[in-house]
Coordinates of C-alpha atoms in Angstrom, one line a residue:
X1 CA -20.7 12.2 -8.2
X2 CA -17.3 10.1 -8.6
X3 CA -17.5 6.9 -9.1
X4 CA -16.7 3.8 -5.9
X5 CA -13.5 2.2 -5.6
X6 CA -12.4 -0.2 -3.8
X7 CA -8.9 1.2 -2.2
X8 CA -8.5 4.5 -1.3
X9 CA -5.7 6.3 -3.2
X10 CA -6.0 9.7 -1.4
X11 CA -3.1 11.3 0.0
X12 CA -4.8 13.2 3.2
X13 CA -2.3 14.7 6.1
X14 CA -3.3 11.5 8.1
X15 CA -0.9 10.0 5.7
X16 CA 2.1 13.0 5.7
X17 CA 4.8 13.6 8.3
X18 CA 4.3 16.9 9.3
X19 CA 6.6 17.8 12.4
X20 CA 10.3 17.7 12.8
X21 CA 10.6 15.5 15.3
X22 CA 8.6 12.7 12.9
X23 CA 11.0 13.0 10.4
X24 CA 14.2 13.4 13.2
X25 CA 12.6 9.8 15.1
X26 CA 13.0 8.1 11.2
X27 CA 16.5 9.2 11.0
X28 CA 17.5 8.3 14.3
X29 CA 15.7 4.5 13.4
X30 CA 19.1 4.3 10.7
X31 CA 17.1 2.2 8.9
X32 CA 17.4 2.9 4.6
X33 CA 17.4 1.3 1.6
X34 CA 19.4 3.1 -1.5
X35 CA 17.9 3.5 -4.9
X36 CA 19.9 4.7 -7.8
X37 CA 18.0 8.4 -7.6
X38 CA 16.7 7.9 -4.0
X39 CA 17.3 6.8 -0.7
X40 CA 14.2 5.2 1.3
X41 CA 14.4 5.9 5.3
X42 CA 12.1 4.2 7.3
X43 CA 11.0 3.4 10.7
X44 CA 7.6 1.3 12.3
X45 CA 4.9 3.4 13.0
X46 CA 2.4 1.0 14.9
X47 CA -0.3 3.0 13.2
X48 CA -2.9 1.2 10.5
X49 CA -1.1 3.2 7.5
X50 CA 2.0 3.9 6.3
X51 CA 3.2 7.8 6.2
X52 CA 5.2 9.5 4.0
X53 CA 7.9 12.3 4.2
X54 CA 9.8 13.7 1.4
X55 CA 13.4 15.6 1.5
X56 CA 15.3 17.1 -1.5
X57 CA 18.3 19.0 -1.2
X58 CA 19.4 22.4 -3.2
X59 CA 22.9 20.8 -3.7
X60 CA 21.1 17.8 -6.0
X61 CA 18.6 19.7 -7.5
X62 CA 19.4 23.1 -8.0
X63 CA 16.0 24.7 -9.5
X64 CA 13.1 24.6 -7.0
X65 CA 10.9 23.7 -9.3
X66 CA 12.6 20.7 -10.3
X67 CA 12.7 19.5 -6.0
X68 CA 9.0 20.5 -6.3
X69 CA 9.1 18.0 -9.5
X70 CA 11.1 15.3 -7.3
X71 CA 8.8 15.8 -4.6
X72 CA 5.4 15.3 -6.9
X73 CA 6.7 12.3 -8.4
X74 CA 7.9 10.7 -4.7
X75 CA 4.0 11.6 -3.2
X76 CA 1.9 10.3 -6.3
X77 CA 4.0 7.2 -6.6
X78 CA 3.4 6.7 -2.7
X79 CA -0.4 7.5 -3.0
X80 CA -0.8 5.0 -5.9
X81 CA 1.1 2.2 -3.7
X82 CA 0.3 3.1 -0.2
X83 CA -2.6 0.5 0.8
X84 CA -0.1 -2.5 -0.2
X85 CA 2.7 -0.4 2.3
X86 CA 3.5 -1.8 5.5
X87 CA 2.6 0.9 8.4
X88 CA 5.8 2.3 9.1
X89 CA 6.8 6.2 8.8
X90 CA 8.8 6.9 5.6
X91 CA 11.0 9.8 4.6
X92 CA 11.8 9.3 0.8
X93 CA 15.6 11.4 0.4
X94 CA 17.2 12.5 -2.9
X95 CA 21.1 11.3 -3.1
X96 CA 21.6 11.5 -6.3
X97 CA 21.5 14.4 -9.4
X98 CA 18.9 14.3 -11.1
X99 CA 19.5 16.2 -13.9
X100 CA 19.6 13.3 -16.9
X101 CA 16.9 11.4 -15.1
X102 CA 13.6 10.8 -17.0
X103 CA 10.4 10.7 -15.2
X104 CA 9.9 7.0 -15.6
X105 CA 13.5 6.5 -14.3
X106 CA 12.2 8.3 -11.0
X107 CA 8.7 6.2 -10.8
X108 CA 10.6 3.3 -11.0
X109 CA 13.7 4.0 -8.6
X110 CA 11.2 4.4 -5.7
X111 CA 8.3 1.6 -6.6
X112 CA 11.4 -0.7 -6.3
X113 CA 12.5 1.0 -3.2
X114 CA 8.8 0.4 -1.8
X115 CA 8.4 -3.6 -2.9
X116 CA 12.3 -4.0 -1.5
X117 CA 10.6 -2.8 2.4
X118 CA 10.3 -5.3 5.2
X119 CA 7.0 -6.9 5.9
X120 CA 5.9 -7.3 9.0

């Protein structure tokens, strides 16, 4: 049995973009805020949650397993966070190499990215 908590920190597909045209209707919104390892689009989603996407590029992050890496770090950071998100649909994009960058470094790139969103 696991134990009660107050938020839920689960990342089900309820919270995912899964289709193209999701992630092509938060690019066409040309609404982003830049990070130092990321870049943070984002669009309203007048649903009750927010929604995440994640995109990394072979030309910034050569290895797969380091975009698979890129990509972990972007969804538990948004899972953590996600009930003090405003509901819009998010697609968290890689524009920088991130070949010297530590962990932490990552974490904290996109937390800042997530407190610097609009409220509504």
């Amino acid at each position: 049995m696991t134990p009660l908590t107050s938020a839920d920190q689960s990342f089900r597909s309820a919270h995912k973009l899964h289709k193209t045209d999701e992630y092509s209707s938060v690019f066409a919104f040309r609404r982003a805020l830049r990070g130092r390892f990321y870049m943070l689009h984002y669009r309203p989603n007048g649903l009750d949650t927010a929604r995440l996407g994640a995109v990394v590029a072979k030309k910034l992050a050569k290895r797969a397993n380091t975009r698979n890496l890129v990509k972990r770090i972007a969804r538990e950071c948004f899972r953590r966070n996600r009930e003090s998100l405003p509901a819009v649909d998010m697609v968290v994009r890689l524009h920088a190499s991130v070949a010297t960058a530590t962990r932490a470094e990552l974490n904290q790139d996109l937390l800042a990215l997530f407190q610097r969103l609009p409220r509504q």
